[in-house]
């Protein structure tokens, strides 16, 4: 089970891994916590009349298309997008939005889905949310709480029969070493590096998330599915933009993995791992 804040997050974070496990015969579910109602239209080709005005419905259709591409089951948890506050000082969050819902309520809803689907592995964001969007932070909080509570019969007794998931992972996509490898390849081929500005803004004390990675899943064969799922979110992903700057062949040859951090485990495993189910077959 992959728990995400908004539609499109499942396609930009570990999507090839999800597609790989679907192909291997595993049941895979994406849980989307909000509808992405307060998002913007980020693809210029979709900035046309009727799209922004009907963004919630459009994003539901996009999510259905992406889920079909990846082969995953999908569940909407039904909370309202909080938006990304901007300004100094930051404005208050909108009343009733997901980030302001008490954790007990949102965690209980997620526990119910976990107990019904019964996953062995749960994937979510780290304590920084991948990036500090309030919904991503809240997604981390309730995913950790639900991982702990789902198997406890005293917690949320109204949410169904207890089920104890065995491993909890955080996704890590902002890997500096990966970007540097692609940047070198652009240089070798006499091409401009599209990541030059991004790398120049990298803070010297920011570090590299590879220091936290415990698990790398080889999934390059499923990068085409990942890209098709991204393109399904047409309002959010520009097919001529950042996500598609590196040729697919380079990605498959130079960095054919997706990265995870094993945050909690109830089974014995050995680090580093190459499989999210490592140790579970013996449990």
PDB file of C-alpha atoms in Angstrom:
ATOM      1  CA  UNK A   1       0.000   0.000   0.000  1.00  0.00           C
ATOM      2  CA  UNK A   2       1.325   3.406  -1.009  1.00  0.00           C
ATOM      3  CA  UNK A   3      -0.147   6.344   0.930  1.00  0.00           C
ATOM      4  CA  UNK A   4       0.014   9.699  -0.851  1.00  0.00           C
ATOM      5  CA  UNK A   5      -1.210  13.216  -0.239  1.00  0.00           C
ATOM      6  CA  UNK A   6      -2.497  14.173  -3.703  1.00  0.00           C
ATOM      7  CA  UNK A   7      -3.321  12.614  -7.064  1.00  0.00           C
ATOM      8  CA  UNK A   8      -0.091  12.524  -9.154  1.00  0.00           C
ATOM      9  CA  UNK A   9       2.134  11.870  -6.096  1.00  0.00           C
ATOM     10  CA  UNK A  10       1.823   8.131  -6.706  1.00  0.00           C
ATOM     11  CA  UNK A  11       3.204   8.587 -10.230  1.00  0.00           C
ATOM     12  CA  UNK A  12       6.124  10.841  -9.310  1.00  0.00           C
ATOM     13  CA  UNK A  13       7.254   8.799  -6.288  1.00  0.00           C
ATOM     14  CA  UNK A  14       8.116   5.098  -6.622  1.00  0.00           C
ATOM     15  CA  UNK A  15       5.612   4.428  -9.404  1.00  0.00           C
ATOM     16  CA  UNK A  16       7.904   2.006 -11.254  1.00  0.00           C
ATOM     17  CA  UNK A  17       8.252  -0.056  -8.075  1.00  0.00           C
ATOM     18  CA  UNK A  18       4.477  -0.267  -7.752  1.00  0.00           C
ATOM     19  CA  UNK A  19       4.178  -1.394 -11.379  1.00  0.00           C
ATOM     20  CA  UNK A  20       6.913  -3.986 -10.839  1.00  0.00           C
ATOM     21  CA  UNK A  21       5.149  -5.555  -7.886  1.00  0.00           C
ATOM     22  CA  UNK A  22       1.830  -5.568  -9.739  1.00  0.00           C
ATOM     23  CA  UNK A  23       3.539  -7.424 -12.603  1.00  0.00           C
ATOM     24  CA  UNK A  24       4.949  -9.917 -10.095  1.00  0.00           C
ATOM     25  CA  UNK A  25       1.421 -10.766  -8.947  1.00  0.00           C
ATOM     26  CA  UNK A  26       1.182  -8.709  -5.762  1.00  0.00           C
ATOM     27  CA  UNK A  27      -1.939  -6.802  -4.801  1.00  0.00           C
ATOM     28  CA  UNK A  28      -1.006  -3.110  -4.738  1.00  0.00           C
ATOM     29  CA  UNK A  29      -3.190  -0.242  -3.571  1.00  0.00           C
ATOM     30  CA  UNK A  30      -2.637   3.503  -3.747  1.00  0.00           C
ATOM     31  CA  UNK A  31      -4.465   5.528  -1.095  1.00  0.00           C
ATOM     32  CA  UNK A  32      -4.856   9.204  -2.006  1.00  0.00           C
ATOM     33  CA  UNK A  33      -5.672  11.344   1.012  1.00  0.00           C
ATOM     34  CA  UNK A  34      -6.994  14.467  -0.754  1.00  0.00           C
ATOM     35  CA  UNK A  35      -8.504  15.346  -4.095  1.00  0.00           C
ATOM     36  CA  UNK A  36      -5.897  17.933  -5.043  1.00  0.00           C
ATOM     37  CA  UNK A  37      -8.656  20.532  -5.239  1.00  0.00           C
ATOM     38  CA  UNK A  38      -6.364  23.486  -4.515  1.00  0.00           C
ATOM     39  CA  UNK A  39      -3.739  22.585  -7.079  1.00  0.00           C
ATOM     40  CA  UNK A  40      -2.908  24.646 -10.135  1.00  0.00           C
ATOM     41  CA  UNK A  41      -2.817  23.773 -13.817  1.00  0.00           C
ATOM     42  CA  UNK A  42       0.920  23.244 -14.309  1.00  0.00           C
ATOM     43  CA  UNK A  43       0.866  22.053 -17.914  1.00  0.00           C
ATOM     44  CA  UNK A  44       0.454  25.009 -20.338  1.00  0.00           C
ATOM     45  CA  UNK A  45      -1.346  22.779 -22.820  1.00  0.00           C
ATOM     46  CA  UNK A  46      -4.106  22.189 -20.246  1.00  0.00           C
ATOM     47  CA  UNK A  47      -4.511  25.857 -19.332  1.00  0.00           C
ATOM     48  CA  UNK A  48      -7.743  26.255 -21.206  1.00  0.00           C
ATOM     49  CA  UNK A  49     -11.352  27.152 -20.353  1.00  0.00           C
ATOM     50  CA  UNK A  50     -13.226  24.652 -18.209  1.00  0.00           C
ATOM     51  CA  UNK A  51     -10.194  22.887 -16.752  1.00  0.00           C
ATOM     52  CA  UNK A  52      -9.342  24.968 -13.682  1.00  0.00           C
ATOM     53  CA  UNK A  53     -13.036  25.539 -12.993  1.00  0.00           C
ATOM     54  CA  UNK A  54     -13.586  21.777 -12.862  1.00  0.00           C
ATOM     55  CA  UNK A  55     -10.217  20.772 -11.447  1.00  0.00           C
ATOM     56  CA  UNK A  56     -11.507  18.324  -8.793  1.00  0.00           C
ATOM     57  CA  UNK A  57     -13.398  16.285 -11.395  1.00  0.00           C
ATOM     58  CA  UNK A  58     -10.520  16.495 -13.883  1.00  0.00           C
ATOM     59  CA  UNK A  59      -8.028  15.259 -11.318  1.00  0.00           C
ATOM     60  CA  UNK A  60     -10.267  12.325 -10.380  1.00  0.00           C
ATOM     61  CA  UNK A  61     -10.323  11.290 -14.041  1.00  0.00           C
ATOM     62  CA  UNK A  62      -6.544  11.682 -14.269  1.00  0.00           C
ATOM     63  CA  UNK A  63      -6.050   9.567 -11.160  1.00  0.00           C
ATOM     64  CA  UNK A  64      -8.230   6.797 -12.574  1.00  0.00           C
ATOM     65  CA  UNK A  65      -6.191   6.812 -15.774  1.00  0.00           C
ATOM     66  CA  UNK A  66      -2.875   6.685 -13.884  1.00  0.00           C
ATOM     67  CA  UNK A  67      -4.065   3.834 -11.673  1.00  0.00           C
ATOM     68  CA  UNK A  68      -5.039   1.886 -14.774  1.00  0.00           C
ATOM     69  CA  UNK A  69      -1.591   2.438 -16.316  1.00  0.00           C
ATOM     70  CA  UNK A  70       0.167   1.198 -13.169  1.00  0.00           C
ATOM     71  CA  UNK A  71      -2.276  -1.642 -12.606  1.00  0.00           C
ATOM     72  CA  UNK A  72      -2.928  -0.636  -9.000  1.00  0.00           C
ATOM     73  CA  UNK A  73      -6.084  -0.563  -6.960  1.00  0.00           C
ATOM     74  CA  UNK A  74      -7.042   2.891  -5.745  1.00  0.00           C
ATOM     75  CA  UNK A  75      -8.854   4.391  -2.781  1.00  0.00           C
ATOM     76  CA  UNK A  76      -9.733   8.026  -2.098  1.00  0.00           C
ATOM     77  CA  UNK A  77      -9.649   8.830   1.621  1.00  0.00           C
ATOM     78  CA  UNK A  78     -11.807  11.881   0.905  1.00  0.00           C
ATOM     79  CA  UNK A  79     -10.095  14.822   2.616  1.00  0.00           C
ATOM     80  CA  UNK A  80      -9.778  18.318   1.160  1.00  0.00           C
ATOM     81  CA  UNK A  81      -6.492  19.601  -0.254  1.00  0.00           C
ATOM     82  CA  UNK A  82      -4.873  22.193   2.023  1.00  0.00           C
ATOM     83  CA  UNK A  83      -3.052  24.041  -0.731  1.00  0.00           C
ATOM     84  CA  UNK A  84       0.543  25.231  -0.452  1.00  0.00           C
ATOM     85  CA  UNK A  85       0.595  28.449   1.604  1.00  0.00           C
ATOM     86  CA  UNK A  86       2.935  31.148   0.358  1.00  0.00           C
ATOM     87  CA  UNK A  87       4.029  34.474   1.796  1.00  0.00           C
ATOM     88  CA  UNK A  88       5.807  35.884   4.824  1.00  0.00           C
ATOM     89  CA  UNK A  89       4.174  35.432   7.191  1.00  0.00           C
ATOM     90  CA  UNK A  90       2.350  32.398   5.824  1.00  0.00           C
ATOM     91  CA  UNK A  91      -1.431  32.785   5.595  1.00  0.00           C
ATOM     92  CA  UNK A  92      -3.655  30.511   7.684  1.00  0.00           C
ATOM     93  CA  UNK A  93      -4.680  27.213   6.168  1.00  0.00           C
ATOM     94  CA  UNK A  94      -8.219  26.976   4.737  1.00  0.00           C
ATOM     95  CA  UNK A  95     -10.896  25.933   7.189  1.00  0.00           C
ATOM     96  CA  UNK A  96     -11.756  22.237   6.933  1.00  0.00           C
ATOM     97  CA  UNK A  97      -8.660  21.280   4.953  1.00  0.00           C
ATOM     98  CA  UNK A  98      -6.817  18.000   5.510  1.00  0.00           C
ATOM     99  CA  UNK A  99      -3.889  19.520   7.393  1.00  0.00           C
ATOM    100  CA  UNK A 100      -6.290  20.848  10.044  1.00  0.00           C
ATOM    101  CA  UNK A 101      -8.248  17.616  10.538  1.00  0.00           C
ATOM    102  CA  UNK A 102      -7.419  16.054  13.918  1.00  0.00           C
ATOM    103  CA  UNK A 103      -5.014  13.149  13.475  1.00  0.00           C
ATOM    104  CA  UNK A 104      -7.341  10.842  15.364  1.00  0.00           C
ATOM    105  CA  UNK A 105      -9.982  11.253  12.675  1.00  0.00           C
ATOM    106  CA  UNK A 106      -7.724  10.919   9.626  1.00  0.00           C
ATOM    107  CA  UNK A 107      -5.659   8.104  11.158  1.00  0.00           C
ATOM    108  CA  UNK A 108      -8.822   6.184  11.965  1.00  0.00           C
ATOM    109  CA  UNK A 109      -9.963   6.444   8.350  1.00  0.00           C
ATOM    110  CA  UNK A 110      -6.611   5.145   7.130  1.00  0.00           C
ATOM    111  CA  UNK A 111      -6.596   2.325   9.695  1.00  0.00           C
ATOM    112  CA  UNK A 112      -9.931   1.190   8.291  1.00  0.00           C
ATOM    113  CA  UNK A 113      -8.488   0.944   4.775  1.00  0.00           C
ATOM    114  CA  UNK A 114      -5.387  -0.890   6.030  1.00  0.00           C
ATOM    115  CA  UNK A 115      -7.501  -3.428   7.897  1.00  0.00           C
ATOM    116  CA  UNK A 116      -9.646  -4.032   4.845  1.00  0.00           C
ATOM    117  CA  UNK A 117      -6.804  -4.281   2.306  1.00  0.00           C
ATOM    118  CA  UNK A 118      -4.344  -6.043   4.694  1.00  0.00           C
ATOM    119  CA  UNK A 119      -0.988  -4.946   3.226  1.00  0.00           C
ATOM    120  CA  UNK A 120       2.311  -6.401   4.402  1.00  0.00           C
ATOM    121  CA  UNK A 121       4.222  -3.289   3.288  1.00  0.00           C
ATOM    122  CA  UNK A 122       3.244   0.397   3.530  1.00  0.00           C
ATOM    123  CA  UNK A 123       5.039   3.193   1.658  1.00  0.00           C
ATOM    124  CA  UNK A 124       4.749   6.864   2.596  1.00  0.00           C
ATOM    125  CA  UNK A 125       6.828  10.060   3.071  1.00  0.00           C
ATOM    126  CA  UNK A 126       9.459  10.879   5.670  1.00  0.00           C
ATOM    127  CA  UNK A 127       9.009  13.447   8.437  1.00  0.00           C
ATOM    128  CA  UNK A 128       9.739  16.272   5.965  1.00  0.00           C
ATOM    129  CA  UNK A 129       7.023  15.076   3.613  1.00  0.00           C
ATOM    130  CA  UNK A 130       9.488  14.772   0.730  1.00  0.00           C
ATOM    131  CA  UNK A 131       9.001  18.541   0.607  1.00  0.00           C
ATOM    132  CA  UNK A 132       7.282  20.682   3.242  1.00  0.00           C
ATOM    133  CA  UNK A 133       3.735  20.778   1.915  1.00  0.00           C
ATOM    134  CA  UNK A 134       1.323  20.649   4.882  1.00  0.00           C
ATOM    135  CA  UNK A 135      -0.550  17.715   3.365  1.00  0.00           C
ATOM    136  CA  UNK A 136       2.681  15.769   2.879  1.00  0.00           C
ATOM    137  CA  UNK A 137       3.683  16.363   6.500  1.00  0.00           C
ATOM    138  CA  UNK A 138       0.245  15.240   7.658  1.00  0.00           C
ATOM    139  CA  UNK A 139       0.438  12.224   5.344  1.00  0.00           C
ATOM    140  CA  UNK A 140       3.638  11.154   7.114  1.00  0.00           C
ATOM    141  CA  UNK A 141       2.098  11.627  10.545  1.00  0.00           C
ATOM    142  CA  UNK A 142      -1.042   9.614   9.991  1.00  0.00           C
ATOM    143  CA  UNK A 143       0.735   6.882   8.002  1.00  0.00           C
ATOM    144  CA  UNK A 144       3.106   6.257  10.922  1.00  0.00           C
ATOM    145  CA  UNK A 145       0.232   6.369  13.409  1.00  0.00           C
ATOM    146  CA  UNK A 146      -1.870   3.998  11.297  1.00  0.00           C
ATOM    147  CA  UNK A 147       1.047   1.567  10.861  1.00  0.00           C
ATOM    148  CA  UNK A 148       1.283   1.363  14.653  1.00  0.00           C
ATOM    149  CA  UNK A 149      -2.466   1.281  15.325  1.00  0.00           C
ATOM    150  CA  UNK A 150      -3.796  -1.062  12.634  1.00  0.00           C
ATOM    151  CA  UNK A 151      -2.786  -4.222  14.517  1.00  0.00           C
ATOM    152  CA  UNK A 152      -3.893  -2.998  17.924  1.00  0.00           C
ATOM    153  CA  UNK A 153      -7.376  -4.318  18.787  1.00  0.00           C
ATOM    154  CA  UNK A 154      -7.790  -1.541  21.353  1.00  0.00           C
ATOM    155  CA  UNK A 155      -7.204   1.185  18.729  1.00  0.00           C
ATOM    156  CA  UNK A 156     -10.106   2.246  16.521  1.00  0.00           C
ATOM    157  CA  UNK A 157     -12.228  -0.855  17.282  1.00  0.00           C
ATOM    158  CA  UNK A 158     -14.915   0.453  14.924  1.00  0.00           C
ATOM    159  CA  UNK A 159     -12.438   0.291  11.991  1.00  0.00           C
ATOM    160  CA  UNK A 160     -12.558  -3.479  11.488  1.00  0.00           C
ATOM    161  CA  UNK A 161     -10.577  -6.539  12.470  1.00  0.00           C
ATOM    162  CA  UNK A 162      -6.963  -5.742  13.415  1.00  0.00           C
ATOM    163  CA  UNK A 163      -4.248  -6.259  10.816  1.00  0.00           C
ATOM    164  CA  UNK A 164      -0.535  -5.846  11.505  1.00  0.00           C
ATOM    165  CA  UNK A 165       1.522  -4.587   8.543  1.00  0.00           C
ATOM    166  CA  UNK A 166       5.114  -5.761   8.686  1.00  0.00           C
ATOM    167  CA  UNK A 167       7.243  -3.031   7.111  1.00  0.00           C
ATOM    168  CA  UNK A 168       7.001   0.739   6.735  1.00  0.00           C
ATOM    169  CA  UNK A 169       9.085   2.577   4.132  1.00  0.00           C
ATOM    170  CA  UNK A 170       9.698   6.201   3.244  1.00  0.00           C
ATOM    171  CA  UNK A 171      10.224   7.082  -0.407  1.00  0.00           C
ATOM    172  CA  UNK A 172      13.305   9.115  -1.309  1.00  0.00           C
ATOM    173  CA  UNK A 173      13.367  10.686  -4.745  1.00  0.00           C
ATOM    174  CA  UNK A 174      15.554  13.780  -4.338  1.00  0.00           C
ATOM    175  CA  UNK A 175      18.885  11.977  -4.683  1.00  0.00           C
ATOM    176  CA  UNK A 176      21.710  14.395  -5.491  1.00  0.00           C
ATOM    177  CA  UNK A 177      24.041  11.618  -6.653  1.00  0.00           C
ATOM    178  CA  UNK A 178      21.434  10.550  -9.205  1.00  0.00           C
ATOM    179  CA  UNK A 179      21.090  14.069 -10.600  1.00  0.00           C
ATOM    180  CA  UNK A 180      24.874  14.469 -10.772  1.00  0.00           C
ATOM    181  CA  UNK A 181      25.168  11.241 -12.733  1.00  0.00           C
ATOM    182  CA  UNK A 182      22.670  12.488 -15.280  1.00  0.00           C
ATOM    183  CA  UNK A 183      24.385  15.894 -15.378  1.00  0.00           C
ATOM    184  CA  UNK A 184      27.680  14.184 -16.244  1.00  0.00           C
ATOM    185  CA  UNK A 185      25.979  12.300 -19.062  1.00  0.00           C
ATOM    186  CA  UNK A 186      24.648  15.521 -20.555  1.00  0.00           C
ATOM    187  CA  UNK A 187      28.196  16.897 -20.463  1.00  0.00           C
ATOM    188  CA  UNK A 188      29.639  13.787 -22.122  1.00  0.00           C
ATOM    189  CA  UNK A 189      27.130  14.187 -24.930  1.00  0.00           C
ATOM    190  CA  UNK A 190      27.844  17.892 -25.389  1.00  0.00           C
ATOM    191  CA  UNK A 191      24.401  18.932 -24.198  1.00  0.00           C
ATOM    192  CA  UNK A 192      23.330  21.604 -21.724  1.00  0.00           C
ATOM    193  CA  UNK A 193      22.651  20.320 -18.223  1.00  0.00           C
ATOM    194  CA  UNK A 194      18.947  20.964 -17.427  1.00  0.00           C
ATOM    195  CA  UNK A 195      19.678  20.536 -13.705  1.00  0.00           C
ATOM    196  CA  UNK A 196      22.380  23.213 -13.491  1.00  0.00           C
ATOM    197  CA  UNK A 197      20.200  25.838 -11.814  1.00  0.00           C
ATOM    198  CA  UNK A 198      18.636  23.260  -9.482  1.00  0.00           C
ATOM    199  CA  UNK A 199      22.041  21.985  -8.380  1.00  0.00           C
ATOM    200  CA  UNK A 200      23.372  25.513  -7.896  1.00  0.00           C
ATOM    201  CA  UNK A 201      20.644  26.140  -5.322  1.00  0.00           C
ATOM    202  CA  UNK A 202      21.484  22.971  -3.370  1.00  0.00           C
ATOM    203  CA  UNK A 203      22.416  24.094   0.134  1.00  0.00           C
ATOM    204  CA  UNK A 204      25.818  22.901   1.288  1.00  0.00           C
ATOM    205  CA  UNK A 205      24.325  21.642   4.552  1.00  0.00           C
ATOM    206  CA  UNK A 206      21.392  19.958   2.860  1.00  0.00           C
ATOM    207  CA  UNK A 207      23.128  16.625   2.471  1.00  0.00           C
ATOM    208  CA  UNK A 208      22.064  13.801   0.200  1.00  0.00           C
ATOM    209  CA  UNK A 209      19.136  11.523   0.962  1.00  0.00           C
ATOM    210  CA  UNK A 210      21.224   8.519  -0.138  1.00  0.00           C
ATOM    211  CA  UNK A 211      22.614   8.542   3.412  1.00  0.00           C
ATOM    212  CA  UNK A 212      19.155   7.445   4.576  1.00  0.00           C
ATOM    213  CA  UNK A 213      18.435   4.947   1.820  1.00  0.00           C
ATOM    214  CA  UNK A 214      18.319   1.331   2.952  1.00  0.00           C
ATOM    215  CA  UNK A 215      16.616  -0.219  -0.039  1.00  0.00           C
ATOM    216  CA  UNK A 216      17.038   0.135  -3.798  1.00  0.00           C
ATOM    217  CA  UNK A 217      14.544  -1.630  -6.023  1.00  0.00           C
ATOM    218  CA  UNK A 218      15.663  -2.294  -9.603  1.00  0.00           C
ATOM    219  CA  UNK A 219      12.693  -1.296 -11.727  1.00  0.00           C
ATOM    220  CA  UNK A 220      14.044   0.336 -14.887  1.00  0.00           C
ATOM    221  CA  UNK A 221      11.904  -1.924 -17.072  1.00  0.00           C
ATOM    222  CA  UNK A 222       8.873  -0.182 -15.585  1.00  0.00           C
ATOM    223  CA  UNK A 223      10.033   3.392 -16.166  1.00  0.00           C
ATOM    224  CA  UNK A 224       7.867   3.598 -19.326  1.00  0.00           C
ATOM    225  CA  UNK A 225       4.781   2.773 -17.227  1.00  0.00           C
ATOM    226  CA  UNK A 226       5.843   5.356 -14.663  1.00  0.00           C
ATOM    227  CA  UNK A 227       6.145   7.970 -17.395  1.00  0.00           C
ATOM    228  CA  UNK A 228       2.766   7.063 -18.894  1.00  0.00           C
ATOM    229  CA  UNK A 229       1.199   7.363 -15.439  1.00  0.00           C
ATOM    230  CA  UNK A 230       2.799  10.794 -15.031  1.00  0.00           C
ATOM    231  CA  UNK A 231       1.467  11.903 -18.395  1.00  0.00           C
ATOM    232  CA  UNK A 232      -2.011  10.750 -17.317  1.00  0.00           C
ATOM    233  CA  UNK A 233      -1.944  13.608 -14.799  1.00  0.00           C
ATOM    234  CA  UNK A 234      -2.076  16.059 -17.679  1.00  0.00           C
ATOM    235  CA  UNK A 235      -2.985  19.112 -15.597  1.00  0.00           C
ATOM    236  CA  UNK A 236      -0.018  18.596 -13.290  1.00  0.00           C
ATOM    237  CA  UNK A 237       2.769  17.283 -15.503  1.00  0.00           C
ATOM    238  CA  UNK A 238       4.149  19.026 -18.575  1.00  0.00           C
ATOM    239  CA  UNK A 239       5.309  16.312 -21.026  1.00  0.00           C
ATOM    240  CA  UNK A 240       8.034  18.740 -22.135  1.00  0.00           C
ATOM    241  CA  UNK A 241       9.076  19.531 -18.588  1.00  0.00           C
ATOM    242  CA  UNK A 242      11.438  18.532 -15.792  1.00  0.00           C
ATOM    243  CA  UNK A 243      10.222  14.969 -15.281  1.00  0.00           C
ATOM    244  CA  UNK A 244      11.132  14.002 -18.837  1.00  0.00           C
ATOM    245  CA  UNK A 245      14.406  15.915 -19.209  1.00  0.00           C
ATOM    246  CA  UNK A 246      16.594  12.786 -19.071  1.00  0.00           C
ATOM    247  CA  UNK A 247      16.296  10.275 -21.933  1.00  0.00           C
ATOM    248  CA  UNK A 248      14.685   7.035 -20.798  1.00  0.00           C
ATOM    249  CA  UNK A 249      17.639   4.953 -21.993  1.00  0.00           C
ATOM    250  CA  UNK A 250      20.023   6.977 -19.822  1.00  0.00           C
ATOM    251  CA  UNK A 251      17.827   6.485 -16.773  1.00  0.00           C
ATOM    252  CA  UNK A 252      17.565   2.740 -17.333  1.00  0.00           C
ATOM    253  CA  UNK A 253      21.330   2.432 -17.859  1.00  0.00           C
ATOM    254  CA  UNK A 254      22.696   4.876 -15.300  1.00  0.00           C
ATOM    255  CA  UNK A 255      20.205   4.671 -12.421  1.00  0.00           C
ATOM    256  CA  UNK A 256      17.613   1.900 -12.873  1.00  0.00           C
ATOM    257  CA  UNK A 257      16.439   1.888  -9.236  1.00  0.00           C
ATOM    258  CA  UNK A 258      14.018   3.645  -6.918  1.00  0.00           C
ATOM    259  CA  UNK A 259      15.082   4.420  -3.376  1.00  0.00           C
ATOM    260  CA  UNK A 260      13.461   3.783  -0.003  1.00  0.00           C
ATOM    261  CA  UNK A 261      14.226   4.035   3.691  1.00  0.00           C
ATOM    262  CA  UNK A 262      13.108   1.186   5.933  1.00  0.00           C
ATOM    263  CA  UNK A 263      11.548   3.166   8.788  1.00  0.00           C
ATOM    264  CA  UNK A 264      10.021   0.307  10.791  1.00  0.00           C
ATOM    265  CA  UNK A 265      10.073  -3.457  10.464  1.00  0.00           C
ATOM    266  CA  UNK A 266       8.502  -6.310  12.359  1.00  0.00           C
ATOM    267  CA  UNK A 267      10.518  -8.933  10.479  1.00  0.00           C
ATOM    268  CA  UNK A 268      14.240  -9.619  10.306  1.00  0.00           C
ATOM    269  CA  UNK A 269      15.983  -8.308   7.214  1.00  0.00           C
ATOM    270  CA  UNK A 270      19.492  -7.399   6.110  1.00  0.00           C
ATOM    271  CA  UNK A 271      20.494  -3.897   5.019  1.00  0.00           C
ATOM    272  CA  UNK A 272      20.999  -2.975   2.219  1.00  0.00           C
ATOM    273  CA  UNK A 273      17.880  -4.461   0.647  1.00  0.00           C
ATOM    274  CA  UNK A 274      16.811  -4.865  -2.965  1.00  0.00           C
ATOM    275  CA  UNK A 275      13.219  -5.942  -2.282  1.00  0.00           C
ATOM    276  CA  UNK A 276      10.500  -4.324  -0.177  1.00  0.00           C
ATOM    277  CA  UNK A 277       9.321  -7.807   0.782  1.00  0.00           C
ATOM    278  CA  UNK A 278      12.731  -8.927   2.046  1.00  0.00           C
ATOM    279  CA  UNK A 279      12.274 -10.919   5.252  1.00  0.00           C
ATOM    280  CA  UNK A 280       8.522 -11.238   4.865  1.00  0.00           C
ATOM    281  CA  UNK A 281       8.591 -14.600   3.133  1.00  0.00           C
ATOM    282  CA  UNK A 282      10.158 -16.072   6.293  1.00  0.00           C
ATOM    283  CA  UNK A 283       7.804 -14.264   8.688  1.00  0.00           C
TER     284      UNK A 283
END
